[in-house]
Coordinates of C-alpha atoms in Angstrom, one line a residue:
Chain L
M1 CA 50.0 17.8 -7.4
L2 CA 52.5 17.5 -10.2
E3 CA 53.3 20.9 -11.7
G4 CA 51.5 21.8 -14.9
V5 CA 49.1 18.9 -14.6
K6 CA 45.4 19.7 -14.0
D7 CA 44.0 17.0 -11.8
S8 CA 40.3 16.9 -11.3
F9 CA 37.5 14.5 -11.8
I10 CA 33.9 14.9 -13.0
L11 CA 30.8 13.7 -11.3
G12 CA 27.3 14.6 -12.4
G13 CA 28.7 17.3 -14.7
R14 CA 30.6 19.0 -11.8
E15 CA 34.3 19.2 -11.6
F16 CA 36.0 18.4 -8.3
T17 CA 39.6 19.1 -7.5
S18 CA 39.3 17.9 -3.9
R19 CA 39.3 14.1 -3.6
F20 CA 38.2 14.1 -0.1
I21 CA 34.5 13.4 0.6
L22 CA 33.7 14.2 4.1
G23 CA 31.0 12.5 6.2
S24 CA 28.9 14.7 8.6
G25 CA 27.6 12.1 11.0
K26 CA 28.6 11.2 14.5
Y27 CA 30.0 14.5 15.6
S28 CA 28.8 17.9 16.8
L29 CA 27.0 20.1 14.3
D30 CA 29.0 23.1 15.3
L31 CA 32.2 21.3 14.2
V32 CA 30.9 20.5 10.7
R33 CA 31.9 23.8 9.2
A34 CA 35.4 23.7 10.6
A35 CA 35.9 20.1 9.5
I36 CA 34.8 21.0 5.9
E37 CA 37.2 23.9 5.8
D38 CA 40.2 22.0 7.2
A39 CA 39.4 19.1 4.9
G40 CA 39.2 21.3 1.9
A41 CA 36.2 19.1 1.0
Q42 CA 34.0 20.1 -2.0
M43 CA 31.5 17.3 -1.3
I44 CA 29.9 16.3 2.0
T45 CA 27.6 13.4 2.8
L46 CA 24.6 13.8 5.0
A47 CA 21.9 11.3 6.1
V48 CA 18.6 12.3 4.8
R49 CA 17.0 10.8 7.9
R50 CA 19.0 13.2 10.0
A51 CA 18.6 16.2 7.8
N52 CA 14.8 15.6 7.8
T53 CA 14.3 17.6 11.1
N54 CA 12.6 20.7 12.3
A55 CA 15.2 21.1 15.1
S56 CA 16.8 24.5 15.5
E57 CA 20.2 22.9 14.9
N58 CA 19.9 21.5 11.4
I59 CA 22.9 20.1 9.6
L60 CA 21.9 21.8 6.4
A61 CA 22.6 25.2 7.9
Q62 CA 26.2 24.2 8.7
I63 CA 27.2 23.5 5.1
P64 CA 28.9 26.4 3.3
E65 CA 27.6 27.4 -0.2
G66 CA 29.4 25.8 -3.0
V67 CA 29.9 22.5 -1.3
T68 CA 28.1 19.7 -3.1
L69 CA 25.7 17.8 -0.9
L70 CA 25.7 14.1 -1.2
P71 CA 22.6 12.9 0.7
N72 CA 22.6 9.2 1.5
T73 CA 19.8 6.8 1.8
S74 CA 20.9 5.3 5.1
G75 CA 18.0 3.6 6.9
A76 CA 16.8 2.0 3.6
R77 CA 16.4 -1.8 3.8
N78 CA 15.5 -2.4 0.2
A79 CA 15.5 -0.6 -3.2
E80 CA 12.0 0.9 -2.8
E81 CA 12.9 2.5 0.5
A82 CA 16.2 3.9 -0.9
V83 CA 14.2 5.4 -3.9
R84 CA 11.7 7.0 -1.5
I85 CA 14.5 8.5 0.6
A86 CA 16.3 9.8 -2.4
R87 CA 13.2 11.5 -3.6
L88 CA 12.7 13.0 -0.2
A89 CA 16.3 14.4 -0.4
R90 CA 15.4 16.1 -3.6
E91 CA 12.3 17.6 -2.0
L92 CA 14.4 18.9 0.9
G93 CA 16.5 20.8 -1.6
C94 CA 19.6 18.6 -1.4
G95 CA 20.1 18.4 -5.1
D96 CA 20.4 15.5 -7.5
F97 CA 23.4 13.7 -6.1
V98 CA 22.6 10.6 -4.0
K99 CA 24.7 8.0 -2.3
V100 CA 22.6 4.8 -2.4
E101 CA 23.0 2.8 0.8
V102 CA 20.8 -0.3 1.2
I103 CA 21.5 -2.2 4.3
R104 CA 19.5 -5.0 5.8
D105 CA 21.9 -6.1 8.5
S106 CA 22.0 -4.1 11.6
K107 CA 25.1 -5.8 13.1
Y108 CA 27.8 -5.2 10.4
L109 CA 25.9 -2.7 8.3
L110 CA 27.1 -4.5 5.1
P111 CA 25.4 -3.2 1.9
D112 CA 23.1 -5.4 -0.1
N113 CA 24.5 -5.3 -3.6
S114 CA 21.5 -6.7 -5.5
E115 CA 19.0 -4.2 -3.9
T116 CA 21.6 -1.4 -4.5
I117 CA 21.7 -2.3 -8.2
R118 CA 17.9 -2.1 -8.4
A119 CA 17.8 1.2 -6.6
T120 CA 20.5 2.6 -8.8
D121 CA 18.6 1.6 -11.9
I122 CA 15.5 3.4 -10.8
L123 CA 17.2 6.5 -9.6
A124 CA 19.5 6.9 -12.6
K125 CA 16.4 6.9 -14.8
E126 CA 14.9 9.7 -12.7
G127 CA 18.0 11.8 -13.3
F128 CA 19.8 11.4 -10.1
V129 CA 23.6 11.3 -10.0
V130 CA 23.8 7.9 -8.3
M131 CA 26.8 6.9 -6.2
P132 CA 26.2 3.5 -4.9
Y133 CA 27.8 2.2 -1.7
M134 CA 28.7 -1.5 -2.3
Y135 CA 30.6 -4.6 -1.2
P136 CA 33.5 -4.8 -3.7
D137 CA 32.4 -7.4 -6.1
L138 CA 33.3 -7.1 -9.8
N139 CA 30.0 -8.4 -11.2
A140 CA 28.0 -6.2 -9.0
A141 CA 30.1 -3.2 -10.0
R142 CA 29.6 -3.9 -13.7
D143 CA 25.8 -4.1 -13.1
L144 CA 25.9 -0.8 -11.3
A145 CA 27.8 0.8 -14.1
N146 CA 25.2 -0.6 -16.6
A147 CA 22.4 0.6 -14.4
G148 CA 23.7 4.2 -14.7
A149 CA 25.9 4.8 -11.6
A150 CA 28.1 7.9 -11.7
A151 CA 30.7 6.3 -9.5
I152 CA 31.3 3.1 -7.5
M153 CA 31.8 3.3 -3.8
P154 CA 33.2 0.0 -2.5
L155 CA 33.9 -0.4 1.2
G156 CA 37.4 -0.9 2.6
A157 CA 36.2 -2.6 5.8
P158 CA 32.9 -2.7 7.7
I159 CA 31.6 0.8 8.2
G160 CA 32.8 2.5 11.4
S161 CA 35.4 -0.1 12.0
N162 CA 38.4 2.1 11.2
K163 CA 40.2 -1.1 10.0
G164 CA 41.5 0.2 6.7
L165 CA 41.8 -1.4 3.4
R166 CA 40.8 -5.0 4.2
T167 CA 39.3 -5.4 0.7
K168 CA 42.3 -4.0 -1.1
D169 CA 42.7 -6.7 -3.7
F170 CA 39.1 -6.5 -4.7
I171 CA 39.1 -2.7 -4.9
Q172 CA 42.2 -3.0 -7.1
I173 CA 40.1 -5.2 -9.5
L174 CA 37.4 -2.5 -9.6
I175 CA 40.0 0.2 -10.4
D176 CA 41.4 -1.9 -13.2
E177 CA 38.2 -3.0 -14.8
I178 CA 35.5 -0.3 -14.2
D179 CA 35.5 2.9 -16.2
L180 CA 33.9 5.0 -13.5
P181 CA 35.5 6.8 -10.6
I182 CA 36.1 4.3 -7.7
I183 CA 35.6 5.9 -4.3
V184 CA 36.5 4.0 -1.2
D185 CA 33.7 4.6 1.2
A186 CA 34.0 2.8 4.5
G187 CA 36.5 1.5 6.9
I188 CA 39.3 4.0 6.4
G189 CA 40.6 4.6 9.9
R190 CA 43.7 6.6 9.5
P191 CA 45.3 9.0 7.1
S192 CA 48.0 6.5 6.1
Q193 CA 45.3 4.1 4.9
A194 CA 43.6 6.9 2.8
C195 CA 47.0 7.6 1.3
E196 CA 47.5 3.9 0.5
A197 CA 44.1 3.8 -1.3
M198 CA 44.9 6.9 -3.3
E199 CA 48.3 5.4 -4.3
M200 CA 46.3 2.5 -5.8
G201 CA 44.5 4.9 -8.1
V202 CA 41.1 5.3 -6.5
A203 CA 39.4 8.6 -7.5
A204 CA 38.5 9.8 -4.0
I205 CA 38.1 8.8 -0.4
M206 CA 35.1 9.1 1.8
V207 CA 35.8 9.4 5.6
N208 CA 33.5 9.9 8.5
T209 CA 34.0 7.8 11.7
A210 CA 37.8 8.2 11.7
I211 CA 37.3 12.0 11.9
A212 CA 34.3 11.9 14.1
T213 CA 36.0 9.9 16.8
A214 CA 39.3 11.9 16.7
R215 CA 40.1 14.0 19.7
N216 CA 40.6 17.1 17.5
I217 CA 38.1 16.8 14.6
P218 CA 39.3 19.7 12.4
A219 CA 43.0 18.7 12.9
M220 CA 42.2 15.1 11.8
A221 CA 40.3 16.5 8.8
S222 CA 43.4 18.4 7.8
A223 CA 45.6 15.3 8.3
F224 CA 43.4 13.3 5.9
K225 CA 43.4 16.1 3.4
K226 CA 47.2 16.0 3.3
A227 CA 47.4 12.2 3.1
I228 CA 44.9 12.0 0.3
E229 CA 46.8 14.6 -1.7
A230 CA 50.1 12.8 -1.0
G231 CA 48.6 9.5 -2.2
R232 CA 47.2 11.1 -5.3
T233 CA 50.5 12.7 -6.2
A234 CA 52.3 9.4 -5.7
Y235 CA 49.8 7.7 -8.0
L236 CA 50.3 10.3 -10.7
A237 CA 54.0 10.2 -10.3
G238 CA 54.0 6.4 -10.8
L239 CA 55.2 4.2 -8.0
G240 CA 58.4 2.3 -8.4
R241 CA 58.1 -1.5 -8.1
V242 CA 58.9 -3.2 -4.9
I243 CA 61.8 -5.6 -4.9
E244 CA 60.8 -8.4 -2.6
K245 CA 64.0 -10.3 -1.9
G246 CA 67.1 -8.4 -2.1
A247 CA 68.6 -7.0 -5.2
C248 CA 67.5 -8.3 -8.6
A249 CA 69.9 -9.1 -11.4
S250 CA 68.8 -7.4 -14.6
S251 CA 68.1 -10.4 -16.7
P252 CA 68.7 -13.6 -14.7
L253 CA 66.9 -15.9 -17.2
T254 CA 67.3 -14.3 -20.6
G255 CA 70.8 -12.9 -20.1
F256 CA 72.2 -16.0 -21.9
L257 CA 70.9 -14.4 -25.2
N258 CA 73.8 -12.0 -24.9
D259 CA 76.4 -14.5 -24.1
Chain G
M1 CA -6.7 -18.3 44.5
N2 CA -7.1 -20.6 41.6
R3 CA -4.4 -19.6 39.2
T4 CA -4.3 -20.5 35.5
D5 CA -1.4 -22.2 33.8
H6 CA 0.9 -19.3 32.9
M7 CA 2.6 -21.3 30.2
A8 CA -0.6 -22.0 28.3
Y9 CA -1.7 -19.6 25.5
L10 CA -5.3 -18.2 25.6
P11 CA -7.3 -19.2 22.5
D12 CA -6.9 -15.9 20.7
M13 CA -3.2 -15.7 21.2
E14 CA -1.0 -16.5 18.1
I15 CA 1.6 -19.2 18.5
L16 CA 4.7 -19.1 16.5
M17 CA 4.9 -22.8 15.9
E18 CA 8.3 -23.1 14.4
S19 CA 10.1 -20.6 16.6
T20 CA 12.5 -22.0 19.1
I21 CA 13.7 -18.6 20.4
M22 CA 12.0 -18.9 23.8
E23 CA 13.3 -22.4 24.4
Q24 CA 16.8 -21.3 23.5
V25 CA 16.7 -18.3 25.7
L26 CA 15.4 -20.2 28.7
A27 CA 17.8 -23.1 28.2
R28 CA 20.8 -20.7 28.0
R29 CA 19.5 -18.8 31.1
E30 CA 19.3 -22.0 33.0
E31 CA 22.8 -23.1 32.0
Y32 CA 24.3 -19.7 32.8
D33 CA 26.4 -19.9 35.9
Y34 CA 28.1 -16.6 36.6
R35 CA 30.2 -18.0 39.4
R36 CA 32.4 -20.0 37.1
Y37 CA 34.1 -17.0 35.4
V38 CA 37.5 -15.8 36.3
A39 CA 39.6 -12.6 35.5
E40 CA 41.0 -14.2 32.4
D41 CA 37.6 -14.6 30.8
I42 CA 37.0 -10.9 31.2
R43 CA 40.3 -10.0 29.6
V44 CA 39.5 -12.3 26.7
A45 CA 36.0 -10.7 26.3
L46 CA 37.6 -7.2 26.3
S47 CA 40.1 -8.1 23.7
K48 CA 37.6 -9.2 21.1
D49 CA 36.0 -7.2 18.2
N50 CA 32.9 -9.4 18.0
R51 CA 31.7 -10.9 21.3
T52 CA 29.8 -14.0 21.9
L53 CA 27.1 -14.9 24.4
E54 CA 29.9 -16.6 26.4
D55 CA 31.8 -13.3 26.6
F56 CA 28.6 -11.5 27.5
G57 CA 28.1 -14.0 30.4
A58 CA 31.6 -13.2 31.6
L59 CA 31.0 -9.5 31.5
L60 CA 27.9 -9.8 33.6
S61 CA 29.7 -12.0 36.2
P62 CA 31.1 -11.0 39.6
A63 CA 34.5 -11.6 38.1
A64 CA 34.0 -8.6 35.9
M65 CA 33.4 -6.1 38.7
P66 CA 37.1 -5.3 39.3
F67 CA 37.4 -4.5 35.6
L68 CA 34.5 -2.0 35.6
E69 CA 36.6 0.9 34.5
E70 CA 38.3 -1.0 31.7
I71 CA 34.9 -2.3 30.6
A72 CA 33.5 1.2 30.6
L73 CA 36.4 2.5 28.5
K74 CA 35.8 -0.3 26.0
A75 CA 32.1 0.4 26.0
R76 CA 32.7 4.1 25.3
E77 CA 34.9 3.2 22.4
E78 CA 32.3 1.0 20.9
T79 CA 29.5 3.5 21.4
R80 CA 31.6 6.2 19.7
K81 CA 32.4 3.9 16.8
H82 CA 28.8 3.3 16.2
F83 CA 27.0 6.4 17.3
G84 CA 29.8 9.0 17.5
N85 CA 28.6 11.6 20.0
S86 CA 25.0 11.5 18.9
I87 CA 22.4 11.1 21.6
Y88 CA 18.8 10.7 20.7
M89 CA 16.0 12.4 22.6
F90 CA 12.4 11.4 23.1
T91 CA 9.6 11.5 25.6
P92 CA 6.9 9.0 26.6
L93 CA 3.2 9.8 26.3
Y94 CA 0.9 7.8 28.5
L95 CA -2.4 7.4 26.6
A96 CA -4.2 5.5 29.4
N97 CA -3.6 3.8 32.6
Y98 CA -6.4 1.3 32.6
C99 CA -5.0 -2.2 33.2
E100 CA -6.3 -5.7 33.5
N101 CA -3.3 -7.2 35.2
S102 CA -2.2 -7.3 38.8
C103 CA 1.6 -7.2 38.5
V104 CA 2.5 -6.9 42.2
Y105 CA 5.3 -4.4 41.6
C106 CA 3.4 -1.9 39.4
G107 CA 1.6 1.4 40.2
F108 CA -0.9 0.8 37.4
N109 CA -1.9 -2.7 38.8
R110 CA -5.7 -3.0 38.5
C111 CA -6.1 -3.4 42.3
Q112 CA -4.3 -0.1 43.0
K113 CA -6.7 2.6 44.0
I114 CA -5.6 5.2 41.6
R115 CA -7.3 7.6 39.3
R116 CA -7.8 6.0 35.9
A117 CA -8.0 7.9 32.7
Q118 CA -7.7 7.6 29.0
L119 CA -7.0 10.4 26.5
K120 CA -9.5 11.0 23.8
A121 CA -8.3 11.8 20.3
E122 CA -8.5 15.5 20.7
E123 CA -6.6 15.3 24.0
I124 CA -4.0 13.1 22.4
E125 CA -3.6 15.8 19.8
R126 CA -3.3 18.6 22.3
E127 CA -0.7 16.6 24.3
M128 CA 1.3 15.8 21.2
R129 CA 1.2 19.4 20.1
S130 CA 2.7 20.6 23.3
I131 CA 5.3 17.9 23.3
A132 CA 6.2 18.8 19.7
D133 CA 6.5 22.4 20.7
T134 CA 9.5 21.4 22.9
G135 CA 11.4 20.4 19.8
L136 CA 11.1 16.7 20.2
E137 CA 10.5 14.6 17.1
E138 CA 10.3 11.1 18.6
I139 CA 7.6 9.9 20.8
L140 CA 7.0 6.7 22.7
L141 CA 3.3 5.8 23.2
L142 CA 2.2 3.8 26.3
T143 CA -1.0 2.4 27.6
G144 CA -1.7 0.3 30.6
E145 CA -2.3 -3.2 29.5
S146 CA -6.1 -3.2 28.9
R147 CA -7.2 -4.5 25.5
K148 CA -10.7 -3.6 26.5
M149 CA -10.1 0.0 27.2
S150 CA -7.3 0.6 24.8
D151 CA -7.9 -1.7 21.9
V152 CA -5.7 -1.9 18.8
H153 CA -7.7 0.6 16.9
Y154 CA -7.4 3.1 19.7
I155 CA -3.6 2.7 19.6
G156 CA -3.7 2.9 15.8
E157 CA -5.5 6.2 16.0
A158 CA -2.9 7.5 18.4
C159 CA -0.2 6.4 16.0
T160 CA -1.9 8.2 13.1
I161 CA -2.1 11.4 15.1
A162 CA 1.5 11.0 16.2
R163 CA 2.7 10.6 12.7
R164 CA 1.6 14.2 12.1
F165 CA 3.7 15.6 14.9
F166 CA 6.7 13.3 15.1
K167 CA 9.2 11.6 12.8
M168 CA 9.5 8.5 14.9
V169 CA 6.8 6.6 16.9
G170 CA 7.5 3.9 19.4
L171 CA 5.1 1.7 21.2
E172 CA 5.2 0.2 24.7
V173 CA 1.8 -1.5 24.9
Y174 CA 0.5 -5.0 25.6
P175 CA 1.7 -7.8 23.4
M176 CA -0.5 -8.6 20.4
N177 CA -0.6 -10.8 17.3
T178 CA 1.4 -10.3 14.2
Q179 CA -1.5 -8.9 12.2
D180 CA -2.1 -6.3 14.9
Y181 CA 1.5 -5.2 14.8
A182 CA 1.2 -5.0 11.0
Y183 CA -1.9 -2.8 11.4
L184 CA 0.0 -0.5 13.8
R185 CA 2.9 -0.4 11.5
E186 CA 0.6 0.8 8.7
C187 CA -0.8 3.4 11.1
G188 CA 2.8 4.8 11.6
A189 CA 4.5 2.9 14.4
D190 CA 8.2 2.2 14.0
Y191 CA 9.3 0.1 16.9
V192 CA 7.9 -1.9 19.7
T193 CA 9.3 -2.4 23.2
V194 CA 8.1 -5.1 25.5
F195 CA 9.4 -5.6 28.9
Q196 CA 9.6 -9.3 29.9
E197 CA 10.0 -8.2 33.5
T198 CA 11.7 -11.5 34.4
Y199 CA 12.8 -14.5 32.3
D200 CA 12.4 -16.9 35.2
S201 CA 9.0 -18.4 34.5
N202 CA 8.4 -19.4 38.1
T203 CA 9.0 -15.9 39.5
Y204 CA 7.0 -14.5 36.6
E205 CA 4.1 -16.7 37.6
T206 CA 4.2 -15.4 41.2
L207 CA 4.4 -11.8 40.2
H208 CA 1.6 -12.0 37.6
P209 CA -1.3 -13.7 39.3
D210 CA -3.9 -12.9 36.6
G211 CA -4.8 -11.1 33.4
R212 CA -3.4 -11.7 29.9
K213 CA 0.0 -10.7 31.0
R214 CA 0.2 -13.8 33.0
V215 CA 0.8 -15.8 29.8
F216 CA 4.6 -16.0 29.9
P217 CA 5.4 -17.4 26.4
Y218 CA 3.0 -15.0 24.6
R219 CA 4.8 -12.1 26.1
L220 CA 8.3 -13.5 25.4
N221 CA 7.6 -14.0 21.7
A222 CA 6.1 -10.5 21.3
Q223 CA 9.2 -9.0 19.7
E224 CA 9.3 -11.8 17.1
R225 CA 5.7 -11.2 16.2
A226 CA 6.4 -7.4 16.0
L227 CA 9.2 -8.0 13.5
R228 CA 7.1 -10.3 11.5
G229 CA 4.5 -7.6 11.4
G230 CA 7.0 -5.3 9.8
M231 CA 8.2 -3.3 12.7
R232 CA 11.6 -1.8 12.1
G233 CA 13.0 -2.2 15.6
V234 CA 12.3 -4.0 18.8
G235 CA 13.2 -3.2 22.4
F236 CA 14.0 -5.5 25.2
G237 CA 14.1 -5.1 29.0
A238 CA 13.9 -7.0 32.2
L239 CA 12.9 -5.2 35.3
L240 CA 16.2 -5.9 37.1
G241 CA 15.8 -6.9 40.7
L242 CA 12.6 -9.0 40.3
D243 CA 14.6 -12.1 40.1
D244 CA 18.4 -12.9 39.9
F245 CA 19.3 -9.8 37.9
K246 CA 22.5 -11.3 36.4
K247 CA 20.5 -14.2 35.0
D248 CA 17.7 -11.9 33.8
A249 CA 20.2 -9.5 32.1
F250 CA 21.9 -12.5 30.5
A251 CA 18.5 -13.8 29.2
T252 CA 17.6 -10.3 27.9
G253 CA 20.8 -10.0 25.9
T254 CA 20.5 -13.6 24.7
H255 CA 16.9 -12.9 23.6
A256 CA 17.9 -9.9 21.6
W257 CA 21.0 -11.6 20.2
L258 CA 19.1 -14.6 18.9
L259 CA 16.4 -12.5 17.3
Q260 CA 18.9 -10.3 15.6
R261 CA 20.6 -13.4 14.1
K262 CA 17.2 -14.6 12.9
Y263 CA 16.1 -11.2 11.6
P264 CA 19.4 -9.5 10.7
Q265 CA 17.7 -6.2 9.6
A266 CA 16.0 -5.7 13.0
E267 CA 17.1 -2.7 14.9
I268 CA 17.7 -3.7 18.5
S269 CA 17.4 -1.6 21.7
F270 CA 17.6 -2.2 25.4
S271 CA 15.9 -0.5 28.2
C272 CA 17.5 -0.9 31.6
P273 CA 15.0 -0.4 34.4
R274 CA 15.7 -1.6 37.9
L275 CA 13.3 -2.2 40.7
R276 CA 12.8 1.0 42.7
P277 CA 11.1 1.3 46.1
V278 CA 7.3 1.3 45.6
T279 CA 4.5 0.7 48.1
N280 CA 4.4 -3.0 47.2
N281 CA 8.0 -3.8 47.5
G282 CA 7.5 -5.9 50.6
V283 CA 5.8 -8.6 48.6
I284 CA 8.5 -9.0 46.0
G285 CA 11.3 -11.4 46.7
G286 CA 13.9 -9.7 44.5
S287 CA 16.7 -7.5 45.6
L288 CA 17.6 -4.0 44.7
L289 CA 20.6 -3.4 42.5
H290 CA 23.4 -1.0 43.3
E291 CA 24.2 1.6 40.7
S292 CA 27.5 -0.1 39.9
E293 CA 25.6 -3.3 39.2
L294 CA 23.2 -1.5 36.9
L295 CA 26.1 0.1 35.1
Q296 CA 27.8 -3.3 34.7
V297 CA 24.6 -4.6 33.0
I298 CA 24.4 -1.6 30.7
L299 CA 28.1 -2.0 29.7
A300 CA 27.6 -5.7 29.0
Y301 CA 24.7 -5.0 26.7
R302 CA 26.8 -2.5 24.8
L303 CA 29.7 -4.9 24.4
L304 CA 27.5 -7.7 23.3
M305 CA 25.7 -5.6 20.7
P306 CA 27.7 -2.4 20.0
F307 CA 25.1 -1.3 17.4
A308 CA 22.1 -1.5 19.8
G309 CA 20.3 1.5 21.1
I310 CA 20.3 1.7 24.9
T311 CA 17.9 3.8 27.0
V312 CA 18.3 4.7 30.6
S313 CA 15.1 5.1 32.6
T314 CA 13.9 8.3 34.2
R315 CA 13.7 6.2 37.3
E316 CA 17.4 7.0 37.5
H317 CA 18.8 10.3 38.8
A318 CA 20.2 12.9 36.3
H319 CA 23.7 12.3 37.5
F320 CA 23.7 8.6 36.7
R321 CA 21.8 9.1 33.4
D322 CA 24.1 11.8 32.1
N323 CA 27.2 9.9 32.9
V324 CA 26.0 6.6 31.4
T325 CA 24.9 8.5 28.3
G326 CA 28.5 9.5 27.6
I327 CA 29.6 5.9 28.0
A328 CA 27.0 3.5 26.7
A329 CA 23.5 4.8 26.5
T330 CA 22.4 6.4 23.2
K331 CA 18.9 7.5 24.0
I332 CA 17.5 9.7 26.7
S333 CA 14.0 10.8 27.6
A334 CA 13.2 14.3 28.8
G335 CA 10.3 16.3 29.9
V336 CA 8.8 13.0 31.3
S337 CA 5.4 12.6 32.9
T338 CA 4.2 9.1 33.7
G339 CA 0.6 10.3 34.4
I340 CA -2.2 10.8 32.0
G341 CA -2.5 14.2 30.4
G342 CA 0.5 15.8 32.1
H343 CA 2.2 17.4 29.1
Q344 CA 0.2 20.6 28.7
E345 CA 0.9 23.6 30.9
C346 CA -2.1 24.6 33.0
Q347 CA -3.6 21.2 32.5
E348 CA -4.1 19.0 35.5
E349 CA -3.4 15.3 35.1
T350 CA -6.5 13.3 35.1
G351 CA -4.8 10.0 35.8
D352 CA -2.2 9.0 38.4
D353 CA 1.5 8.2 37.7
Q354 CA 2.9 4.7 37.1
F355 CA 6.1 5.3 39.0
E356 CA 7.9 8.2 40.4
I357 CA 10.5 9.7 38.2
A358 CA 13.9 10.7 39.5
D359 CA 14.9 12.9 36.6
T360 CA 12.3 15.6 36.2
R361 CA 14.3 17.9 33.8
S362 CA 12.7 19.5 30.8
V363 CA 13.6 18.9 27.2
S364 CA 15.7 22.1 27.0
E365 CA 17.5 21.2 30.3
V366 CA 18.5 17.8 29.1
Y367 CA 19.5 19.2 25.7
S368 CA 21.8 21.7 27.4
A369 CA 23.2 19.1 29.8
M370 CA 24.1 16.8 26.8
K371 CA 25.7 19.7 24.9
E372 CA 27.8 20.6 28.0
R373 CA 29.1 17.0 28.0
G374 CA 30.2 17.3 24.4
L375 CA 27.3 15.2 23.1
Q376 CA 25.2 16.1 20.1
P377 CA 21.5 15.8 20.9
V378 CA 19.7 14.5 17.8
M379 CA 15.9 14.9 17.5
N380 CA 15.5 12.7 14.6
D381 CA 17.6 10.2 12.7
Y382 CA 14.9 8.3 10.9
V383 CA 12.7 8.4 7.8
Y384 CA 9.4 6.5 7.8
V385 CA 9.3 4.9 4.4

């Protein structure tokens, strides 16, 4: 971070200094704690459907105190199901944060924006801190903001694809136009892509598959942490412009005024 | 024997008038010529992110066999991408073994002289309690195919009891109408698996001489009716070896692929049984598959539908199951008994087994085996809403 500058963001009345939201799916439970530590994450997502278990190995037991739980509604196919899953999360003691995911496509797992807006509206009224996962569309993002979302979580690429920022231009529009934290949620496959998104000015990054499928999970969590911090610092420092074709004369068109 | 027309629906069987899924599956199966593929087709199929039925056909062809290792590597990559190292555990519970059909390859065939039984509600509860005590949270309920002995309300009652003990309830019962599936969904069922056995209607006709199961199109359209009835997911499987297994595997994948396109929210799964030696094998014209061929089929399913669940039968040995689980399969059963009333200790089975199982390990043994392979056993990943 830049010296002397306090850099944090607020969600649901809580202050976060880490901009790395870690996913907890797709890898062994006994690595979750190490991944959180090496990521320096202050927020971790978990699928309610997976936490809702009597099994001796429960993910909830792996999450250190002080880390904010972000239960997600994965498995929901419409707004009503998402609402019910969110309420279940509350009953399970997961707190008031919820990442709304409504998906009715089992192949690409693309979010359904209109159902997500409906669910956000209901849950925000019930006092949840709603963080909706969405396809980056400006109109939908505005509706989500109006419905009471605490942040907007656009996808960078299809979930689990590790393809990076395929929706970059549309995420940039959300950053420019929406007065809520923009958190890139899916598709980030490598630390350099996380860094690139942070340079653009997104508030935070959520990563799961890229870490879960790494050979060394804690080490990859650490690599992402550094990349996210580097990207954030670059954003705050102000990136220089890119000169596309060679050097640029200072005033090629208006220089005549000084002749 | 005077055989009925196996392509004609019985009067009480629902017909999905506008659906062309069956016609499409059968036409594509007919056209599928696995001898025409060459090595280049396999390379193309492997290089893609999103594979077509054409690629799937190539991966099932003999030309793919020399690429088995590369295909396995790709399949493992896809499995990891979609499931990470999660492996879901469940066990089947046989509620009854009464059957009205005479499938010539089956141990529950009505002509077989076996002990028949059906669990009563309190027995179902006792069985489920002892299964739940092992830590499992997903159960698959099965009956023999007798609507008379195990009617829809009987199955519904079993679902209601299961809901108290388990987080996810699957069904593997006789095909029924949309409204029956809707009723069972209300009772707590989540997914329905129907084995088509073979997609060759002539072979099907030979192997199913009588009973309701003889009606080929009614069985083939069961998954679509289940989805219309509100089921979350549907499972597919051909009993590989009854007919040309490449064509049947191709038809199975095609069937699932077409239905997922029509019902994009449907969760899809594959079961991969192959014909094993049973007393009646002599009368079946099919051929037994080698393990390498079975693996090829499983890998092809994975590459066609990377998001689908894949289960490997307990008909397979532990060595094969455990290895395939790390590569392509995502679901494994444990503590399996295919008899009636076999889950409680000190309780003797009252009905005989459907088939012999090759992997007899308990839930905790399978759990440990998965952990040792670096996989994370998951008891539940589902909320009934």
